[in-house]
Structure formats: structure tokens, C-alpha cells
Amino acid sequence: MPDAPTQPRLEATSPFELRVDLGRRIAESDVRASLASGDMGFLHSFTTGSTVDGPGVRVVAWTSGCQWRCRYCHNPDTWKLTNGIPVSIERAAEELRKYRHGLAMMGGGFTLSGGEPLMQHRFAVKLLTSAKGMGIHTALDTNGFYGEMLTDEDLEQVDLVLLDLKAWDAERHIALTGMDNAPTLEFARRLAARRRPVWLRYVLVPGLTDDAGEIAHIAAFAAGLGTVERVDVLPFHQMGKYKWAALGLPYTLPDTEPPDVQVVERTLDAFRSRGLTAY
Ligand code: SF4
């Protein structure tokens, strides 16, 4: 399938740019064929210069498509696959090639994020493999739900998994995301068994994910894995609020403030007290 006739700009200054319907002209059958082959993917955007999506300075490709519905999602325009730009694997790899020397000099790499990248797992593996082939450090930012789609060989193409753990209690997790967390926990255990490095990410939302007991469970689980190199506690913010309004989606956190410094510190301490490095 060729790239769409008029290709929108792939680069964005940040993933907070609202992007909708950029792949709407692609026929359903072509979408299915793309997902099956991985020769074409749907990307919200590419951004450069990130220092928060893995070690060093990163180029980040943000995929579209996510089956979760996190109440605090700051990029709901990535939920729908065809909101993204249809991009051939060759074009995506070419984009990466431009940055390979700079990334090596800055000790950085490439991060595939989303949305949920494993909604397009064949494209994800092809792009990560391509990056590895260029000598670029690779990271995959995922909620882990589709981790079982990756073979053990696929996992070798990922130098680092940024695993988003949203909640510990199963019912709380469903209320927060609409989905079961058992596959995510299972993926975390599999990564540990295969000694794959993990950075755990936890979004801290007042009134939703700041329960001390809940955080203690997650910290114990993370420490027990033995492969979690770092925990990133991500304070909730409202940068994506305007997207919910623009998309006509019901946003349940319009008045929620970022967490207090004390709550952030308490959360970091919960992880550190288990011997984990947390920021
Ligand atoms: S998993 Fe990520 S992209 Fe998907 S709804 Fe949750 S926060 Fe948004």
C-alpha cells in the first residue's frame, strides 16, 4: 500500500499537538493488511529532543491506536488508529536514520510510544529492529497488555521497556483504564524472567492513584522483579484536557490538580524504601 497521497507533516513540536483523522482515507481492508504485515504503521507524530522517554536524548515515534481508556489520558487523539498518519516502514526508518549519529553522540536513542505501540506490533517490531540495525538504542513504552504478541526474539530488539503500570488492585485498574491489568503484570514477570531491563512508569493522580497501600503493592511487585532499573513517578497534569473537549469526550478530571510535592515525595519514598531508584 503506498503512503497516502498528501502526506501530513510527521514531525511535531510535542505529542500534545491534536491530530485527528489523518489516516481516514485508508480503506478498512488496507488498514487490516497494514496491521498484518507491519509494512505500514499509523503514527501520531515524531518528536525529537525528549529527555524523559528513556536514557539520554531521544527521538520518539508516537503511534496511534489504544484500546485502553485511562481517565487521565493526555493524548486521547491517539486512541483511534486512523487518527494517525499512515507511514511506510521505509519512511519511518528513513526518518530515524537522519538522527542516528546525533543520538549516538548524546547517548540517546529511539523510543516507540503511543497510544499503545503493540496495537501495531508487527510494525513496532520492524521499526525497532530497523533502529537496532542502525546501532540505535531502542526503548518501547507500553501498557504491556499485548506483550504476549512479542516473541522472545522480538524482545531482543528492545533494549529497554518503559512499562506503564496504572494500578495494582484489579477492580481499581478497570475503573481507571477500562481494562484488566493481569496481562500487564504477566508481561512484567516475563520480562523479568528474560532479564530485560525495565523502567516502570506510574502516573500519580490525586484521588485516583495516590493511595499509599496501592503504591506499596506496586513498589513490592516492582522490587521483586529484579529487573526494574528505575521508576518514574509522573505527576498528573492538565496538558491534554483541551483534547478531550475538542474530541467531544467526557472528561472526568476537569478540576483535578497536580499532586502536592509531599504526595510525590511520599510516593518516591515508597519505591525507594524497596531499594528502587525513583524519580
Ligand atoms: S494506555 Fe496510554 S494512550 Fe492508552 S488510554 Fe491509557 S494513557 Fe492513553
CSV table of C-alpha atoms and ligand atoms in Angstrom, one decimal:
chain,number,residue,atom,x,y,z
A,1,MET,CA,0.0,0.0,0.0
A,2,PRO,CA,1.6,3.4,-0.9
A,3,ASP,CA,1.8,6.3,1.5
A,4,ALA,CA,-1.3,8.5,1.5
A,5,PRO,CA,-1.4,10.9,-1.5
A,6,THR,CA,-0.9,14.1,0.6
A,7,GLN,CA,1.4,13.3,3.5
A,8,PRO,CA,0.8,15.4,6.6
A,9,ARG,CA,3.9,16.6,8.5
A,10,LEU,CA,5.3,13.8,10.6
A,11,GLU,CA,7.3,15.9,13.0
A,12,ALA,CA,5.6,17.6,15.9
A,13,THR,CA,6.9,20.0,18.5
A,14,SER,CA,5.3,17.8,21.1
A,15,PRO,CA,2.8,14.9,21.4
A,16,PHE,CA,0.3,17.4,22.8
A,17,GLU,CA,-0.5,18.6,19.2
A,18,LEU,CA,-4.1,17.5,18.5
A,19,ARG,CA,-4.1,15.2,15.4
A,20,VAL,CA,-7.3,13.6,14.1
A,21,ASP,CA,-8.4,11.7,11.0
A,22,LEU,CA,-5.1,11.8,9.2
A,23,GLY,CA,-5.5,8.2,8.1
A,24,ARG,CA,-9.2,8.4,7.3
A,25,ARG,CA,-8.8,7.9,3.6
A,26,ILE,CA,-7.2,4.5,4.1
A,27,ALA,CA,-9.6,1.7,3.3
A,28,GLU,CA,-10.5,-0.7,6.1
A,29,SER,CA,-9.0,-3.6,4.1
A,30,ASP,CA,-5.7,-1.7,3.8
A,31,VAL,CA,-5.7,-1.0,7.5
A,32,ARG,CA,-6.1,-4.7,8.2
A,33,ALA,CA,-3.4,-5.6,5.7
A,34,SER,CA,-1.0,-3.0,7.2
A,35,LEU,CA,-1.5,-4.4,10.7
A,36,ALA,CA,-1.0,-7.9,9.5
A,37,SER,CA,2.2,-7.2,7.6
A,38,GLY,CA,3.8,-4.4,9.6
A,39,ASP,CA,4.8,-2.7,6.3
A,40,MET,CA,2.8,0.3,7.2
A,41,GLY,CA,2.1,1.9,10.5
A,42,PHE,CA,0.0,4.7,11.9
A,43,LEU,CA,1.9,7.4,13.7
A,44,HIS,CA,0.6,10.4,15.6
A,45,SER,CA,4.0,12.1,15.1
A,46,PHE,CA,7.7,12.0,15.5
A,47,THR,CA,9.3,14.3,18.1
A,48,THR,CA,13.0,14.9,18.8
A,49,GLY,CA,14.9,16.1,21.8
A,50,SER,CA,13.0,14.2,24.5
A,51,THR,CA,14.9,13.7,27.8
A,52,VAL,CA,12.1,11.9,29.6
A,53,ASP,CA,11.4,8.8,27.5
A,54,GLY,CA,14.4,6.7,28.2
A,55,PRO,CA,18.2,7.4,28.7
A,56,GLY,CA,19.8,10.4,27.0
A,57,VAL,CA,18.2,12.4,24.3
A,58,ARG,CA,15.5,10.5,22.4
A,59,VAL,CA,13.7,10.6,19.1
A,60,VAL,CA,10.2,9.4,19.9
A,61,ALA,CA,7.7,8.0,17.5
A,62,TRP,CA,4.1,8.2,18.9
A,63,THR,CA,1.8,5.6,17.4
A,64,SER,CA,-1.9,5.9,17.2
A,65,GLY,CA,-4.3,3.3,18.4
A,66,CYS,CA,-5.0,2.3,22.0
A,67,GLN,CA,-7.7,0.1,23.4
A,68,TRP,CA,-7.5,1.5,26.9
A,69,ARG,CA,-9.4,4.4,28.1
A,70,CYS,CA,-7.4,5.9,31.0
A,71,ARG,CA,-9.3,8.6,32.7
A,72,TYR,CA,-6.2,10.8,32.8
A,73,CYS,CA,-5.0,10.1,29.3
A,74,HIS,CA,-3.4,13.2,28.0
A,75,ASN,CA,-3.4,12.1,24.3
A,76,PRO,CA,-6.9,10.7,23.6
A,77,ASP,CA,-6.4,11.7,19.9
A,78,THR,CA,-4.1,8.6,19.8
A,79,TRP,CA,-6.9,6.2,20.7
A,80,LYS,CA,-8.2,5.8,17.2
A,81,LEU,CA,-5.7,4.1,14.8
A,82,THR,CA,-6.8,6.2,11.8
A,83,ASN,CA,-6.2,9.5,13.6
A,84,GLY,CA,-2.6,8.7,12.9
A,85,ILE,CA,-0.6,9.3,9.7
A,86,PRO,CA,-0.1,6.2,7.6
A,87,VAL,CA,3.6,5.8,7.2
A,88,SER,CA,5.5,3.1,5.4
A,89,ILE,CA,8.2,1.2,7.4
A,90,GLU,CA,10.8,2.6,4.9
A,91,ARG,CA,9.7,6.2,5.6
A,92,ALA,CA,9.7,5.7,9.3
A,93,ALA,CA,13.2,4.1,9.2
A,94,GLU,CA,14.5,6.9,7.0
A,95,GLU,CA,13.3,9.4,9.5
A,96,LEU,CA,15.3,7.6,12.2
A,97,ARG,CA,18.4,7.3,10.0
A,98,LYS,CA,18.7,11.1,9.9
A,99,TYR,CA,19.3,11.2,13.7
A,100,ARG,CA,21.5,8.1,14.2
A,101,HIS,CA,24.8,9.9,14.6
A,102,GLY,CA,23.5,12.6,16.8
A,103,LEU,CA,21.7,10.1,19.1
A,104,ALA,CA,24.9,8.1,19.4
A,105,MET,CA,26.9,11.2,20.4
A,106,MET,CA,24.3,12.2,23.0
A,107,GLY,CA,24.0,8.7,24.5
A,108,GLY,CA,20.3,8.7,23.5
A,109,GLY,CA,18.2,6.5,21.3
A,110,PHE,CA,14.8,5.8,19.8
A,111,THR,CA,11.6,5.3,21.8
A,112,LEU,CA,8.4,3.9,20.4
A,113,SER,CA,5.5,5.2,22.4
A,114,GLY,CA,1.8,6.0,21.8
A,115,GLY,CA,-1.1,5.4,22.0
A,116,GLU,CA,-0.2,1.8,22.5
A,117,PRO,CA,2.6,0.7,20.1
A,118,LEU,CA,1.7,-3.0,20.4
A,119,MET,CA,-1.7,-2.4,18.8
A,120,GLN,CA,0.6,-2.4,15.7
A,121,HIS,CA,3.0,-5.0,17.0
A,122,ARG,CA,4.4,-6.1,13.6
A,123,PHE,CA,5.1,-2.5,12.6
A,124,ALA,CA,6.6,-1.9,16.0
A,125,VAL,CA,9.0,-4.9,15.8
A,126,LYS,CA,10.0,-3.9,12.3
A,127,LEU,CA,10.8,-0.3,13.3
A,128,LEU,CA,12.6,-1.3,16.5
A,129,THR,CA,14.6,-3.9,14.5
A,130,SER,CA,15.5,-1.3,12.0
A,131,ALA,CA,16.7,1.1,14.7
A,132,LYS,CA,18.8,-1.6,16.3
A,133,GLY,CA,20.3,-2.3,12.9
A,134,MET,CA,21.4,1.3,12.7
A,135,GLY,CA,23.1,0.9,16.1
A,136,ILE,CA,20.4,3.0,17.9
A,137,HIS,CA,19.4,2.2,21.4
A,138,THR,CA,15.7,1.2,21.5
A,139,ALA,CA,13.0,1.6,24.0
A,140,LEU,CA,9.4,0.6,23.9
A,141,ASP,CA,6.8,2.5,26.0
A,142,THR,CA,3.9,0.2,26.5
A,143,ASN,CA,1.0,-0.6,28.8
A,144,GLY,CA,2.0,-4.3,28.3
A,145,PHE,CA,-1.5,-5.6,27.5
A,146,TYR,CA,-0.3,-7.0,24.2
A,147,GLY,CA,3.1,-8.1,25.5
A,148,GLU,CA,2.3,-11.7,24.6
A,149,MET,CA,2.3,-10.7,20.9
A,150,LEU,CA,6.0,-10.3,21.1
A,151,THR,CA,8.2,-13.4,20.7
A,152,ASP,CA,11.3,-13.8,22.7
A,153,GLU,CA,13.3,-12.9,19.6
A,154,ASP,CA,11.3,-9.7,19.3
A,155,LEU,CA,12.1,-8.8,22.8
A,156,GLU,CA,15.8,-8.9,21.9
A,157,GLN,CA,15.2,-5.9,19.7
A,158,VAL,CA,14.1,-3.8,22.7
A,159,ASP,CA,17.0,-2.6,24.9
A,160,LEU,CA,14.6,-1.1,27.4
A,161,VAL,CA,10.9,-1.4,28.2
A,162,LEU,CA,9.1,1.6,29.7
A,163,LEU,CA,6.3,-0.3,31.3
A,164,ASP,CA,3.3,1.8,32.4
A,165,LEU,CA,1.7,0.3,35.5
A,166,LYS,CA,-1.6,2.2,36.2
A,167,ALA,CA,-2.9,0.5,39.3
A,168,TRP,CA,-2.5,-2.7,41.4
A,169,ASP,CA,-6.0,-3.6,42.5
A,170,ALA,CA,-7.8,-5.3,39.6
A,171,GLU,CA,-11.1,-3.5,40.1
A,172,ARG,CA,-9.4,-0.2,40.6
A,173,HIS,CA,-7.5,-0.8,37.4
A,174,ILE,CA,-10.6,-1.5,35.4
A,175,ALA,CA,-12.3,1.6,36.8
A,176,LEU,CA,-9.3,3.7,35.8
A,177,THR,CA,-8.5,2.2,32.4
A,178,GLY,CA,-11.4,0.1,31.3
A,179,MET,CA,-9.1,-2.9,31.1
A,180,ASP,CA,-7.7,-5.8,33.1
A,181,ASN,CA,-4.1,-5.5,34.5
A,182,ALA,CA,-3.4,-9.2,34.6
A,183,PRO,CA,-1.7,-9.2,31.1
A,184,THR,CA,0.5,-6.3,32.1
A,185,LEU,CA,1.6,-8.0,35.3
A,186,GLU,CA,2.3,-11.2,33.4
A,187,PHE,CA,4.3,-9.3,30.8
A,188,ALA,CA,6.4,-7.7,33.6
A,189,ARG,CA,7.1,-11.2,35.0
A,190,ARG,CA,8.1,-12.4,31.6
A,191,LEU,CA,10.5,-9.5,31.1
A,192,ALA,CA,12.0,-10.3,34.4
A,193,ALA,CA,12.4,-13.9,33.6
A,194,ARG,CA,14.2,-12.9,30.4
A,195,ARG,CA,16.3,-10.3,32.3
A,196,ARG,CA,15.1,-7.5,30.1
A,197,PRO,CA,15.6,-4.0,31.6
A,198,VAL,CA,12.5,-2.1,32.7
A,199,TRP,CA,11.8,1.4,33.7
A,200,LEU,CA,8.4,1.4,35.4
A,201,ARG,CA,6.2,4.4,34.9
A,202,TYR,CA,3.4,5.4,37.3
A,203,VAL,CA,1.1,8.3,36.8
A,204,LEU,CA,0.2,9.9,40.2
A,205,VAL,CA,-3.3,11.4,40.2
A,206,PRO,CA,-4.8,12.9,43.3
A,207,GLY,CA,-7.8,10.9,44.4
A,208,LEU,CA,-7.2,8.2,41.8
A,209,THR,CA,-3.8,6.7,42.1
A,210,ASP,CA,-2.3,8.2,45.3
A,211,ASP,CA,-3.5,5.6,47.7
A,212,ALA,CA,-0.5,4.6,49.9
A,213,GLY,CA,-1.5,1.0,50.2
A,214,GLU,CA,-1.9,0.6,46.4
A,215,ILE,CA,1.5,2.2,45.8
A,216,ALA,CA,3.1,-0.1,48.4
A,217,HIS,CA,1.8,-3.1,46.5
A,218,ILE,CA,3.3,-1.8,43.2
A,219,ALA,CA,6.6,-1.0,44.9
A,220,ALA,CA,6.8,-4.5,46.3
A,221,PHE,CA,6.0,-6.1,43.0
A,222,ALA,CA,8.5,-3.9,41.1
A,223,ALA,CA,11.3,-4.7,43.6
A,224,GLY,CA,10.5,-8.4,43.4
A,225,LEU,CA,11.0,-8.4,39.6
A,226,GLY,CA,14.7,-7.7,40.0
A,227,THR,CA,14.9,-6.0,36.6
A,228,VAL,CA,13.4,-2.6,37.3
A,229,GLU,CA,16.3,-0.2,36.8
A,230,ARG,CA,14.3,2.9,37.6
A,231,VAL,CA,10.8,4.1,38.5
A,232,ASP,CA,9.4,7.3,37.0
A,233,VAL,CA,6.6,8.8,39.1
A,234,LEU,CA,4.7,11.1,36.7
A,235,PRO,CA,2.7,13.8,38.3
A,236,PHE,CA,-0.7,14.3,36.7
A,237,HIS,CA,-1.2,17.4,34.6
A,238,GLN,CA,-3.9,19.0,32.5
A,239,MET,CA,-2.0,19.5,29.3
A,240,GLY,CA,-4.3,17.1,27.5
A,241,LYS,CA,-7.5,18.5,28.8
A,242,TYR,CA,-8.2,20.5,25.7
A,243,LYS,CA,-8.1,17.4,23.6
A,244,TRP,CA,-11.0,15.8,25.4
A,245,ALA,CA,-13.0,18.8,24.8
A,246,ALA,CA,-12.0,19.1,21.1
A,247,LEU,CA,-12.9,15.4,20.6
A,248,GLY,CA,-16.2,15.7,22.5
A,249,LEU,CA,-15.1,13.1,25.0
A,250,PRO,CA,-16.5,13.1,28.6
A,251,TYR,CA,-13.5,14.1,30.8
A,252,THR,CA,-14.0,13.2,34.5
A,253,LEU,CA,-11.0,15.1,35.9
A,254,PRO,CA,-11.6,18.7,34.9
A,255,ASP,CA,-10.8,20.1,38.3
A,256,THR,CA,-8.1,17.7,39.4
A,257,GLU,CA,-4.9,19.5,40.4
A,258,PRO,CA,-1.4,18.1,40.1
A,259,PRO,CA,-0.3,16.2,43.2
A,260,ASP,CA,1.3,18.1,46.1
A,261,VAL,CA,5.0,17.9,46.4
A,262,GLN,CA,4.6,16.0,49.7
A,263,VAL,CA,2.5,13.3,48.0
A,264,VAL,CA,5.1,13.0,45.2
A,265,GLU,CA,7.8,12.6,47.8
A,266,ARG,CA,5.8,10.1,49.7
A,267,THR,CA,5.3,8.1,46.6
A,268,LEU,CA,9.0,8.2,45.6
A,269,ASP,CA,9.9,7.1,49.2
A,270,ALA,CA,7.6,4.1,48.8
A,271,PHE,CA,9.6,2.9,45.8
A,272,ARG,CA,13.0,3.9,47.3
A,273,SER,CA,12.2,2.1,50.5
A,274,ARG,CA,12.1,-1.1,48.4
A,275,GLY,CA,15.6,-0.4,47.1
A,276,LEU,CA,14.4,1.0,43.8
A,277,THR,CA,15.8,4.1,42.1
A,278,ALA,CA,12.8,6.5,41.7
A,279,TYR,CA,12.5,10.0,40.2
B,1,SF4,S1,-2.7,3.4,27.8
B,1,SF4,FE1,-1.8,5.4,27.4
B,1,SF4,S2,-2.6,6.1,25.4
B,1,SF4,FE2,-3.9,4.4,26.2
B,1,SF4,S3,-5.6,5.4,27.2
B,1,SF4,FE3,-4.0,5.0,28.8
B,1,SF4,S4,-2.7,6.8,28.9
B,1,SF4,FE4,-3.9,7.0,27.0
